[in-house]
């Protein structure tokens, strides 16, 4: 059974099933085949060109970098000698995205389950639509909303966390100032990626074979048991792919982060202290004033984001591929 | 069983819409230097003395966002006086402006700092038989704004400012601050120092000032356009820093003077070693620019600012933005308009407008030199 992820490939022989002219493909089929093959190759060429461009420009910058590009916590490509590294950016990008995922995935699954299995039909459709709309809000709007509305509210949460959970190190607050930190960015990103994860997850939940659910109900399972034993296992790979889509957006989010975060080139495990930075935010902040070499340096950092995204997607595909055969639908 | 992708696609489409929407918004939203001073454009009789000569058509320019508000005024007045002429200045940042200039895409570039030697080399490709030159055009004080209840006349010197921004002084009632402000009631709260999160000429000029005037207390690279000191908090753009200072008790930050006046943020008076502490005003900034030396050769008027000046009433944290054009080899179709426009901006009338927008007019000596050179552009 096709587990129906967004990454699944249509069976290559599909056109031949049209029947009447078996063995002798019709011209339309061949044209369509050529077009789709051409489109596929075109996409690969574009990706290769982007990667080549990034690698070329990044190479120029990295070869002149006076410090270790991967481990330096400083960004001064205009300096003499130029010194820049992506350690802070990689840390900030990953940490804020992880916070976003930790918050968004459970909530998204909850919303998706509610819409698909609990809510009355009259409520489910508008609710799904509202979640859809959340995805249509431009990220700069999220940023402004975050900076003006969210940050003052999170100040309270921050001091509460610092007071009662300060002993955990990550919630220890060593500096003062408003909540313009990676934790706030994580919460904002969670809200931003919620609609993508929710939508895809809901779609997958709706695809659970009715027979499975009815069979479970017939055996006397409660609604929660139905969800636990048939819906969630069936949707697992779908949930993972949805989460990866969301993670992709969180990793690359630019404007919202640039507006909300108070960046600094320090790696700190204290999530409530202002500071840190992300790849996209740093590029947005530095690109305008950077000279040619500074831009190459930013492109080099962008290349690292590209690689991180590739790794994440690769890992997600590996997980999905491994789970395919054990998917609940076959069990 | 196949997943129906219609809704998934719709979500993706909406996502794409959101992202492209954000791109569109950010494309025009990065330089929100809004709300500066009173709009002085209508005060001067715009049509009076502007010579249009043979100006015609449209010219493109790009660069520093620090001089955006001055440009807006100039362009408005110039276009009102010369019908059918359009000057289009894009405040995309100095780096971007210089890149566009050396690629031949704009008639002139605005920049917070003079061309580097390698950029001059590159400009020779565009300026047939000549090279890019720096024409100082807009001066401006960088104000140190603060928000501290009950303290009205905060006086600081360069060493104290350096230590505050370098996180070495962290309390408002630090002895160093108290010594400079014997009469003020300084609270024991922590200082929240704000700096720019983006790269900017404003940051660079503050860096240069601190390393020149307080070399013992400021060890960071003076040429850096991005903030290098540890600690403190950051905000995006002068408007962002001003907004944070405005809403945060016990904060201090730096931005162009116009942001302080438009949001009524108190500014620090500088103890420069002169008889009385100097306030950040357009007039005082002009006095400090007068202490600058021209280091450019030939027609190039690159300035070396004297950040250590002790002249009475000279406010030394200043920013000078240049217009960069070719001395020879400007494009024939844009040359008349370019000359007419720069003639206006360098003229007494053009410089007078600057005060209204929170900038500092060039001191007479330098302005005269600029006025001599602009007509010789070819």
XYZ file of C-alpha atoms in Angstrom:
709
model
C 0.000 0.000 0.000
C 1.243 3.382 -0.949
C 1.791 5.323 2.219
C 1.007 8.479 0.357
C 3.613 10.915 1.372
C 4.111 14.115 -0.500
C 7.360 12.721 -1.771
C 5.963 9.572 -3.403
C 6.645 9.079 -7.083
C 3.896 8.013 -9.475
C 4.415 4.563 -10.994
C 6.327 5.038 -14.243
C 4.123 2.730 -16.291
C 0.916 4.485 -15.439
C 0.253 5.833 -18.960
C 0.232 2.366 -20.480
C -2.723 1.309 -18.413
C -4.990 3.347 -20.647
C -5.703 0.108 -22.468
C -6.892 0.336 -26.051
C -3.495 0.722 -27.728
C -1.466 -1.710 -25.689
C 2.092 -2.082 -27.083
C 1.773 0.876 -29.408
C 1.963 4.088 -27.345
C -0.107 6.944 -28.601
C 1.701 10.181 -29.594
C 0.062 11.993 -26.686
C 1.666 9.563 -24.274
C 5.063 10.087 -25.778
C 4.706 13.856 -25.730
C 3.611 13.691 -22.125
C 6.474 11.372 -21.243
C 8.953 13.708 -22.921
C 7.501 16.712 -21.190
C 7.544 15.209 -17.749
C 11.017 13.773 -18.228
C 12.230 17.144 -19.511
C 10.672 18.907 -16.561
C 12.335 16.500 -14.173
C 15.739 16.972 -15.773
C 15.218 20.750 -15.899
C 14.644 20.751 -12.154
C 17.825 18.787 -11.551
C 19.774 21.191 -13.765
C 18.437 24.177 -11.823
C 19.345 22.574 -8.505
C 22.817 21.717 -9.775
C 23.277 25.261 -11.039
C 22.264 26.711 -7.670
C 24.560 24.352 -5.824
C 27.391 25.145 -8.244
C 26.905 28.893 -7.865
C 26.795 28.651 -4.068
C 29.833 26.406 -3.964
C 31.824 28.688 -6.271
C 31.076 31.900 -4.383
C 31.418 30.169 -1.019
C 34.784 28.774 -2.079
C 36.101 32.270 -2.795
C 35.069 33.438 0.657
C 36.158 30.418 2.667
C 39.589 30.327 1.044
C 40.269 33.839 2.366
C 38.711 33.296 5.790
C 41.339 33.719 8.452
C 39.528 31.506 10.954
C 37.862 28.122 10.981
C 34.662 28.625 9.039
C 32.757 25.977 10.951
C 33.753 26.706 14.540
C 34.258 30.477 14.748
C 31.738 32.551 16.669
C 32.377 35.816 14.919
C 31.211 37.516 11.749
C 33.496 40.178 10.348
C 34.249 39.496 6.672
C 35.095 43.187 6.206
C 37.864 42.934 8.780
C 41.554 42.750 8.051
C 42.099 39.803 7.956
C 38.506 38.688 7.383
C 37.199 36.478 10.148
C 33.861 34.737 10.005
C 32.319 31.458 11.041
C 28.940 29.833 11.218
C 29.032 28.196 14.643
C 26.547 30.621 16.214
C 24.285 30.528 13.184
C 24.182 26.755 12.982
C 23.498 26.517 16.705
C 20.761 29.164 16.642
C 19.097 27.751 13.544
C 18.992 24.224 14.904
C 17.962 25.198 18.443
C 15.143 27.522 17.396
C 13.858 24.952 14.898
C 13.976 22.175 17.470
C 11.999 24.307 19.943
C 9.507 25.023 17.194
C 9.157 21.327 16.369
C 8.781 20.302 20.013
C 5.900 22.728 20.395
C 4.303 22.510 16.974
C 4.221 18.782 16.227
C 2.104 17.653 19.196
C -0.218 20.617 18.827
C -0.554 20.042 15.089
C -1.339 16.361 15.597
C -3.893 17.349 18.209
C -5.578 19.830 15.887
C -5.495 17.365 13.009
C -7.048 14.621 15.136
C -9.688 16.991 16.421
C -10.625 18.134 12.942
C -10.597 14.651 11.426
C -12.039 12.522 14.218
C -13.641 14.559 16.962
C -15.098 17.789 15.667
C -18.621 17.861 14.288
C -18.605 18.345 10.539
C -20.056 21.835 10.812
C -17.078 22.913 12.902
C -14.388 20.867 11.138
C -14.604 22.559 7.733
C -14.304 26.155 8.939
C -11.636 25.148 11.423
C -9.559 23.505 8.711
C -10.006 26.615 6.639
C -8.808 28.860 9.435
C -5.693 26.744 9.878
C -5.147 27.028 6.110
C -5.382 30.787 6.394
C -2.649 30.854 9.023
C -0.261 29.663 6.343
C -1.183 32.596 4.144
C -0.031 35.263 6.610
C 3.292 36.695 5.384
C 6.195 36.028 7.694
C 6.961 39.721 8.154
C 3.488 40.074 9.659
C 4.294 37.260 12.072
C 7.511 39.091 12.858
C 5.818 42.378 13.629
C 3.119 40.642 15.627
C 5.815 38.782 17.517
C 7.866 41.887 18.254
C 4.980 44.093 19.292
C 2.502 41.675 20.881
C 4.187 38.375 21.699
C 7.444 39.605 23.241
C 5.867 41.697 26.046
C 3.637 38.730 26.949
C 6.499 36.280 26.936
C 8.471 38.512 29.305
C 6.210 37.212 32.059
C 6.570 33.593 30.969
C 10.327 34.080 30.807
C 10.653 35.312 34.356
C 8.331 32.533 35.543
C 10.443 29.902 33.786
C 13.639 31.482 35.066
C 12.302 31.517 38.615
C 10.977 27.962 38.820
C 13.012 26.123 36.202
C 16.199 28.169 36.415
C 18.039 25.163 37.838
C 17.749 23.349 34.486
C 20.513 25.492 32.986
C 18.613 26.022 29.723
C 16.012 28.139 31.523
C 18.538 29.992 33.635
C 18.452 33.714 32.892
C 21.771 35.484 33.271
C 20.946 38.807 31.639
C 18.123 41.265 31.788
C 15.986 42.616 29.023
C 12.940 41.724 26.992
C 12.232 38.227 25.680
C 13.854 38.670 22.306
C 15.652 35.338 22.472
C 15.825 31.958 20.747
C 13.030 30.632 22.958
C 10.644 33.326 21.720
C 11.769 32.719 18.150
C 11.050 29.017 18.654
C 7.512 29.763 19.836
C 6.926 32.110 16.909
C 8.267 29.561 14.437
C 6.034 26.923 16.012
C 2.992 29.062 15.244
C 4.234 29.652 11.727
C 4.803 26.006 10.850
C 1.627 24.793 12.557
C -0.635 25.078 9.483
C 1.625 23.067 7.180
C 2.010 20.225 9.647
C -1.667 20.297 10.594
C -2.922 20.240 7.022
C -0.790 17.400 5.801
C -1.350 15.385 8.969
C -5.110 15.899 8.756
C -5.116 14.720 5.164
C -3.261 11.584 6.150
C -5.622 10.905 9.047
C -8.562 11.200 6.699
C -7.011 8.514 4.499
C -7.010 5.875 7.208
C -9.026 2.985 5.789
C -12.510 3.093 7.250
C -12.391 -0.688 7.527
C -9.553 -0.488 10.058
C -11.403 1.948 12.237
C -14.672 0.103 11.992
C -12.978 -3.187 12.707
C -11.408 -1.725 15.811
C -14.729 -0.253 16.899
C -16.399 -3.600 16.297
C -13.902 -5.205 18.656
C -15.007 -2.790 21.320
C -12.248 -0.214 21.175
C -12.952 3.260 22.458
C -12.435 6.189 20.163
C -9.040 6.910 21.685
C -8.021 3.298 21.237
C -9.077 3.476 17.606
C -6.862 6.491 17.144
C -3.965 4.935 18.980
C -4.172 1.556 17.274
C -5.210 2.400 13.748
C -5.009 6.114 12.968
C -1.624 7.027 14.437
C 0.300 3.977 13.168
C -1.185 4.443 9.721
C -0.354 8.129 9.684
C 3.104 7.869 11.162
C 5.094 8.344 7.992
C 2.707 11.089 6.943
C 3.255 12.853 10.250
C 7.001 12.599 9.789
C 6.899 14.032 6.289
C 4.578 16.811 7.435
C 6.932 17.632 10.285
C 9.847 17.752 7.876
C 7.958 20.193 5.662
C 7.398 22.341 8.713
C 10.999 21.979 9.820
C 12.087 23.112 6.365
C 10.138 26.289 6.808
C 11.437 26.831 10.329
C 15.063 26.381 9.257
C 14.779 28.941 6.506
C 12.547 31.502 8.162
C 14.044 34.958 7.715
C 12.030 38.054 8.358
C 10.087 36.948 11.405
C 13.326 35.934 13.101
C 15.113 39.104 12.015
C 12.406 41.269 13.529
C 11.976 39.381 16.800
C 15.451 38.174 17.724
C 18.095 40.308 19.382
C 21.045 38.623 17.692
C 24.588 38.372 18.926
C 27.500 36.184 18.012
C 27.551 34.156 21.181
C 26.612 30.525 21.635
C 24.664 30.217 24.845
C 22.656 27.322 26.158
C 20.634 29.785 28.225
C 17.609 29.965 25.967
C 16.081 32.897 27.815
C 19.067 35.187 27.322
C 18.886 37.484 24.340
C 21.338 36.455 21.665
C 22.176 33.889 19.050
C 21.249 34.051 15.422
C 20.104 32.006 12.461
C 21.483 31.650 8.951
C 18.571 33.326 7.244
C 18.330 36.115 9.813
C 22.035 36.834 9.526
C 21.883 37.005 5.749
C 18.925 39.380 5.881
C 20.655 41.600 8.431
C 24.054 41.741 6.757
C 23.330 41.584 3.037
C 22.465 45.230 2.393
C 25.680 46.766 3.597
C 28.017 43.919 2.716
C 30.574 44.394 -0.031
C 31.294 41.773 -2.683
C 33.393 39.636 -0.351
C 30.942 40.008 2.518
C 28.217 38.712 0.241
C 30.366 35.727 -0.698
C 30.776 35.018 3.000
C 27.009 35.193 3.488
C 26.544 32.887 0.514
C 28.959 30.460 2.155
C 26.770 30.488 5.254
C 23.740 29.967 3.036
C 25.419 26.926 1.562
C 25.702 25.428 5.033
C 21.974 25.974 5.534
C 21.435 24.258 2.188
C 23.482 21.289 3.392
C 21.673 21.143 6.746
C 18.314 21.167 4.964
C 19.478 18.387 2.644
C 20.632 16.310 5.613
C 17.340 16.801 7.424
C 15.319 15.854 4.370
C 17.547 12.875 3.712
C 17.127 11.689 7.285
C 13.366 12.091 7.050
C 13.226 10.072 3.839
C 15.322 7.364 5.410
C 12.949 7.154 8.368
C 9.918 7.014 6.097
C 11.468 4.409 3.841
C 12.302 2.213 6.814
C 8.831 2.474 8.248
C 7.029 1.922 4.990
C 6.795 -1.844 5.260
C 5.834 -1.739 8.914
C 3.226 0.910 8.359
C 0.085 0.379 10.364
C -1.918 0.064 7.206
C -0.326 -3.286 6.503
C -0.396 -4.553 10.022
C -4.725 3.868 -1.289
C -3.741 7.219 -2.719
C -3.558 10.343 -0.764
C -5.566 13.085 -2.317
C -3.133 15.899 -2.658
C -5.473 18.659 -3.564
C -5.503 20.148 -0.114
C -1.838 19.526 0.431
C -1.137 21.415 -2.743
C -3.414 24.176 -1.693
C -1.540 24.480 1.559
C 1.726 24.567 -0.342
C 0.310 27.174 -2.661
C -0.791 29.241 0.294
C 2.628 28.779 1.841
C 4.239 29.897 -1.394
C 1.906 32.848 -1.422
C 2.899 33.680 2.114
C 6.587 33.443 1.336
C 6.366 35.448 -1.860
C 4.205 37.956 -0.048
C 6.878 38.256 2.583
C 9.498 38.735 -0.103
C 7.495 41.482 -1.711
C 6.967 43.153 1.624
C 10.568 42.880 2.678
C 11.735 44.165 -0.664
C 10.302 47.514 0.142
C 10.328 47.309 3.892
C 13.930 46.961 4.925
C 14.662 50.610 5.250
C 11.840 51.944 7.258
C 13.445 55.199 8.234
C 10.056 56.691 8.721
C 9.018 59.665 10.734
C 11.903 62.018 10.705
C 11.595 65.521 11.931
C 9.263 68.023 10.475
C 8.805 67.776 6.757
C 10.799 70.753 5.654
C 10.244 70.292 1.952
C 7.562 72.893 1.657
C 9.257 75.539 3.712
C 11.772 76.491 1.091
C 10.410 77.926 -2.065
C 11.291 74.910 -4.122
C 11.128 76.496 -7.527
C 13.387 79.372 -6.600
C 17.060 78.827 -7.335
C 17.338 75.302 -8.665
C 19.083 75.335 -12.014
C 17.777 72.598 -14.237
C 20.150 73.302 -17.116
C 19.637 70.528 -19.625
C 18.384 67.988 -17.129
C 15.956 65.554 -18.661
C 14.593 62.063 -18.270
C 15.217 59.682 -15.426
C 18.396 58.915 -13.487
C 18.865 56.015 -11.142
C 20.851 56.140 -7.930
C 21.225 53.756 -5.016
C 23.058 53.355 -1.763
C 23.170 54.367 1.866
C 19.916 54.378 3.736
C 21.379 56.821 6.265
C 20.862 59.681 3.822
C 17.488 58.465 2.583
C 15.471 61.180 4.266
C 17.736 63.905 2.886
C 17.501 62.386 -0.588
C 13.738 62.252 -0.381
C 13.605 65.975 0.323
C 16.111 66.849 -2.373
C 14.429 64.690 -4.978
C 11.056 66.184 -4.151
C 12.307 69.758 -4.464
C 14.363 69.030 -7.560
C 11.529 67.331 -9.376
C 9.158 70.123 -8.454
C 11.526 72.662 -9.992
C 12.504 70.750 -13.119
C 9.541 69.315 -14.937
C 9.902 65.943 -16.620
C 12.982 65.013 -14.616
C 12.975 62.024 -12.342
C 15.626 61.049 -9.798
C 15.115 57.578 -8.415
C 17.181 56.869 -5.288
C 16.965 53.366 -3.828
C 18.172 53.170 -0.222
C 19.547 49.633 -0.522
C 22.621 50.197 1.640
C 26.099 51.481 0.871
C 27.541 48.133 -0.178
C 24.726 47.530 -2.623
C 24.988 51.065 -3.957
C 28.703 50.754 -4.681
C 28.175 47.376 -6.328
C 25.495 48.836 -8.572
C 27.749 51.787 -9.366
C 30.738 49.662 -10.339
C 28.432 47.568 -12.502
C 27.293 50.702 -14.283
C 23.659 50.383 -13.243
C 23.315 53.740 -11.501
C 24.388 57.312 -12.244
C 25.689 57.790 -8.716
C 25.873 55.852 -5.483
C 25.389 57.029 -1.916
C 27.767 55.617 0.661
C 28.552 55.978 4.361
C 32.231 55.444 3.707
C 34.603 56.450 0.937
C 35.496 54.040 -1.855
C 38.173 51.501 -1.005
C 41.236 51.398 -3.301
C 40.058 48.191 -4.976
C 36.643 49.731 -5.549
C 38.288 52.734 -7.178
C 40.151 50.330 -9.495
C 36.905 48.644 -10.362
C 35.164 51.965 -11.032
C 37.680 52.699 -13.807
C 35.905 50.129 -15.958
C 32.730 52.186 -15.816
C 34.273 55.644 -15.856
C 35.942 55.687 -19.252
C 39.176 57.638 -18.780
C 38.357 58.554 -15.207
C 37.498 56.993 -11.873
C 34.898 57.079 -9.127
C 35.208 60.018 -6.729
C 33.708 60.698 -3.306
C 31.729 63.880 -2.860
C 30.734 64.500 0.751
C 27.141 65.669 0.723
C 25.277 64.877 3.919
C 26.552 65.094 7.455
C 24.719 63.855 10.471
C 25.164 63.445 14.188
C 24.807 59.973 15.626
C 22.933 60.505 18.856
C 23.359 58.348 21.941
C 19.787 58.085 23.130
C 18.781 56.882 26.567
C 15.669 56.206 28.592
C 16.176 56.724 32.300
C 13.405 58.057 34.464
C 14.320 61.168 36.450
C 17.574 61.824 34.603
C 17.368 64.645 32.078
C 20.861 65.850 31.362
C 23.033 62.775 31.132
C 26.654 63.621 30.362
C 29.066 60.890 29.246
C 32.551 60.862 27.821
C 34.024 58.572 25.178
C 35.631 56.173 27.665
C 32.393 55.701 29.595
C 30.401 55.153 26.407
C 32.960 52.586 25.269
C 32.744 50.746 28.587
C 28.936 50.797 28.593
C 28.684 49.349 25.092
C 31.429 46.863 25.864
C 29.498 45.591 28.922
C 32.217 46.746 31.332
C 29.906 49.229 33.024
C 26.630 47.506 33.751
C 24.878 49.631 36.393
C 23.551 53.141 36.014
C 25.023 54.231 39.352
C 28.527 53.181 38.353
C 31.141 55.598 39.788
C 32.307 56.539 36.290
C 28.839 57.754 35.338
C 28.229 59.348 38.728
C 31.448 61.337 38.454
C 30.294 62.900 35.169
C 26.811 63.554 36.531
C 27.263 64.737 40.111
C 23.773 66.234 40.344
C 21.772 63.401 38.807
C 19.902 60.784 40.830
C 21.217 57.640 39.177
C 19.313 54.418 39.901
C 21.052 51.157 40.713
C 19.338 49.295 37.861
C 21.255 47.599 35.081
C 22.052 49.346 31.843
C 20.387 47.819 28.827
C 22.568 48.714 25.870
C 21.057 48.355 22.409
C 22.971 48.132 19.158
C 22.158 47.471 15.517
C 21.666 43.858 14.436
C 22.179 44.695 10.766
C 25.360 46.034 9.251
C 25.402 49.775 9.008
C 27.538 52.854 8.460
C 26.119 54.228 11.695
C 27.677 51.375 13.640
C 30.921 51.803 11.721
C 31.134 55.491 12.577
C 30.451 54.823 16.248
C 33.195 52.173 16.135
C 35.613 54.652 14.558
C 34.709 57.309 17.110
C 35.185 54.953 20.055
C 38.489 53.570 18.854
C 39.829 57.037 18.106
C 38.546 58.837 21.176
C 38.804 55.989 23.691
C 41.520 53.668 22.350
C 42.220 52.202 25.777
C 38.630 51.093 26.301
C 37.592 50.028 22.831
C 39.625 47.250 21.277
C 37.259 46.127 18.533
C 37.872 46.493 14.820
C 36.960 50.124 14.040
C 36.164 49.409 10.392
C 33.532 46.806 11.060
C 30.011 47.656 9.978
C 28.564 44.970 12.189
C 28.559 45.085 15.963
C 31.436 43.155 17.523
C 31.332 43.935 21.228
C 29.943 41.292 23.572
C 26.723 41.673 25.497
C 23.914 44.117 25.011
C 20.909 43.589 22.849
C 20.309 44.204 19.199
C 17.518 45.549 17.063
C 17.067 45.909 13.338
C 17.749 49.313 11.832
C 17.950 52.727 13.470
C 14.184 52.672 13.805
C 14.354 49.350 15.653
C 17.001 50.563 18.103
C 15.109 53.808 18.719
C 11.890 51.881 19.325
C 13.580 49.580 21.839
C 15.179 52.495 23.695
C 11.847 54.284 23.745
C 10.021 51.362 25.339
C 12.707 49.975 27.667
C 13.453 51.569 31.038
C 17.147 51.986 31.745
C 18.191 51.576 28.122
C 20.767 53.296 25.961
C 21.379 53.040 22.228
C 22.667 54.904 19.202
C 20.912 56.134 16.064
C 20.816 59.129 13.754
C 19.600 62.277 15.495
C 16.360 62.421 13.505
C 15.126 59.256 15.231
C 15.709 60.807 18.623
C 13.903 64.032 17.783
C 10.957 62.356 16.084
C 10.355 60.029 19.026
C 11.426 62.540 21.685
C 14.153 60.362 23.136
C 16.655 62.135 25.388
C 20.185 62.243 24.021
C 23.487 62.090 25.848
C 25.646 65.217 26.045
C 29.252 64.484 25.283
C 32.105 65.530 27.500
C 34.712 65.967 24.768
C 37.176 67.900 26.815
C 35.692 71.198 25.689
C 34.564 73.693 28.325
C 30.945 72.525 28.307
C 29.383 69.161 27.406
C 28.212 69.113 23.790
C 24.702 68.281 22.759
C 23.882 66.286 19.625
C 22.499 68.868 17.207
C 22.856 69.497 13.488
C 24.806 72.665 14.168
C 27.256 71.001 16.561
C 27.820 68.161 14.095
C 28.679 70.668 11.370
C 31.303 72.167 13.667
C 32.894 68.747 14.122
C 32.852 68.031 10.385
C 34.718 71.305 9.910
C 37.650 69.693 11.742
C 37.849 66.972 9.081
C 40.725 66.806 6.622
C 40.323 66.025 2.948
C 42.405 62.930 2.275
C 41.266 62.301 -1.280
C 43.519 63.427 -4.119
C 42.514 65.370 -7.200
C 38.785 65.684 -7.450
C 38.225 63.043 -4.800
C 37.034 64.611 -1.559
C 37.192 61.634 0.803
C 37.301 62.997 4.346
C 39.190 61.923 7.399
C 37.033 62.884 10.337
C 38.582 64.125 13.557
C 36.736 62.196 16.233
C 38.976 63.573 18.955
C 38.164 67.203 18.329
C 37.907 69.337 21.444
C 36.594 72.406 19.656
C 33.884 74.256 21.573
C 30.448 72.983 20.654
C 31.701 70.340 18.224
C 29.799 67.034 18.496
C 32.231 64.380 17.300
C 30.070 61.272 16.763
C 29.283 62.065 13.177
C 28.470 60.363 9.963
C 29.293 61.778 6.563
C 27.691 60.222 3.537
C 29.184 60.633 0.102
C 27.728 60.705 -3.359
C 29.965 58.649 -5.602
C 30.139 59.475 -9.309
C 32.705 59.356 -12.092
C 34.984 62.373 -12.458
C 35.255 61.602 -16.170
C 33.309 59.211 -18.323
C 29.833 59.555 -16.894
C 27.170 58.298 -19.282
C 26.255 61.032 -21.746
C 22.519 60.579 -21.346
C 22.540 60.966 -17.558
C 25.330 63.535 -17.170
C 23.245 66.748 -17.453
C 20.710 65.539 -14.912
C 23.434 64.208 -12.616
C 25.255 67.530 -12.636
C 22.097 69.581 -12.171
C 20.974 67.409 -9.275
C 24.338 67.393 -7.469
C 24.668 71.112 -8.116
C 21.437 71.558 -6.236
C 22.275 69.221 -3.343
C 25.644 70.893 -2.799
C 24.202 74.392 -3.120
C 23.522 76.547 -0.083
C 19.839 76.055 -0.592
C 20.185 72.284 -0.835
C 22.347 72.123 2.271
C 19.951 74.310 4.227
C 17.190 71.752 3.806
C 19.284 69.204 5.715
C 18.777 70.795 9.108
C 15.034 70.307 8.822
C 15.506 66.588 8.269
C 17.792 66.130 11.284
C 21.020 66.096 9.300
C 24.001 68.435 9.430
C 24.899 70.739 6.541
C 28.475 70.550 5.304
C 30.752 73.224 6.772
C 31.386 76.100 4.380
C 34.932 75.126 3.457
C 34.055 71.605 2.379
C 30.802 72.654 0.732
C 32.713 75.171 -1.392
C 35.058 72.449 -2.623
C 32.147 70.202 -3.548
C 30.511 73.077 -5.420
C 33.705 73.621 -7.370
C 34.025 70.012 -8.403
C 30.449 69.128 -9.375
C 30.372 71.380 -12.486
C 33.607 69.797 -13.729
C 32.157 66.305 -13.902
C 32.198 65.057 -17.451
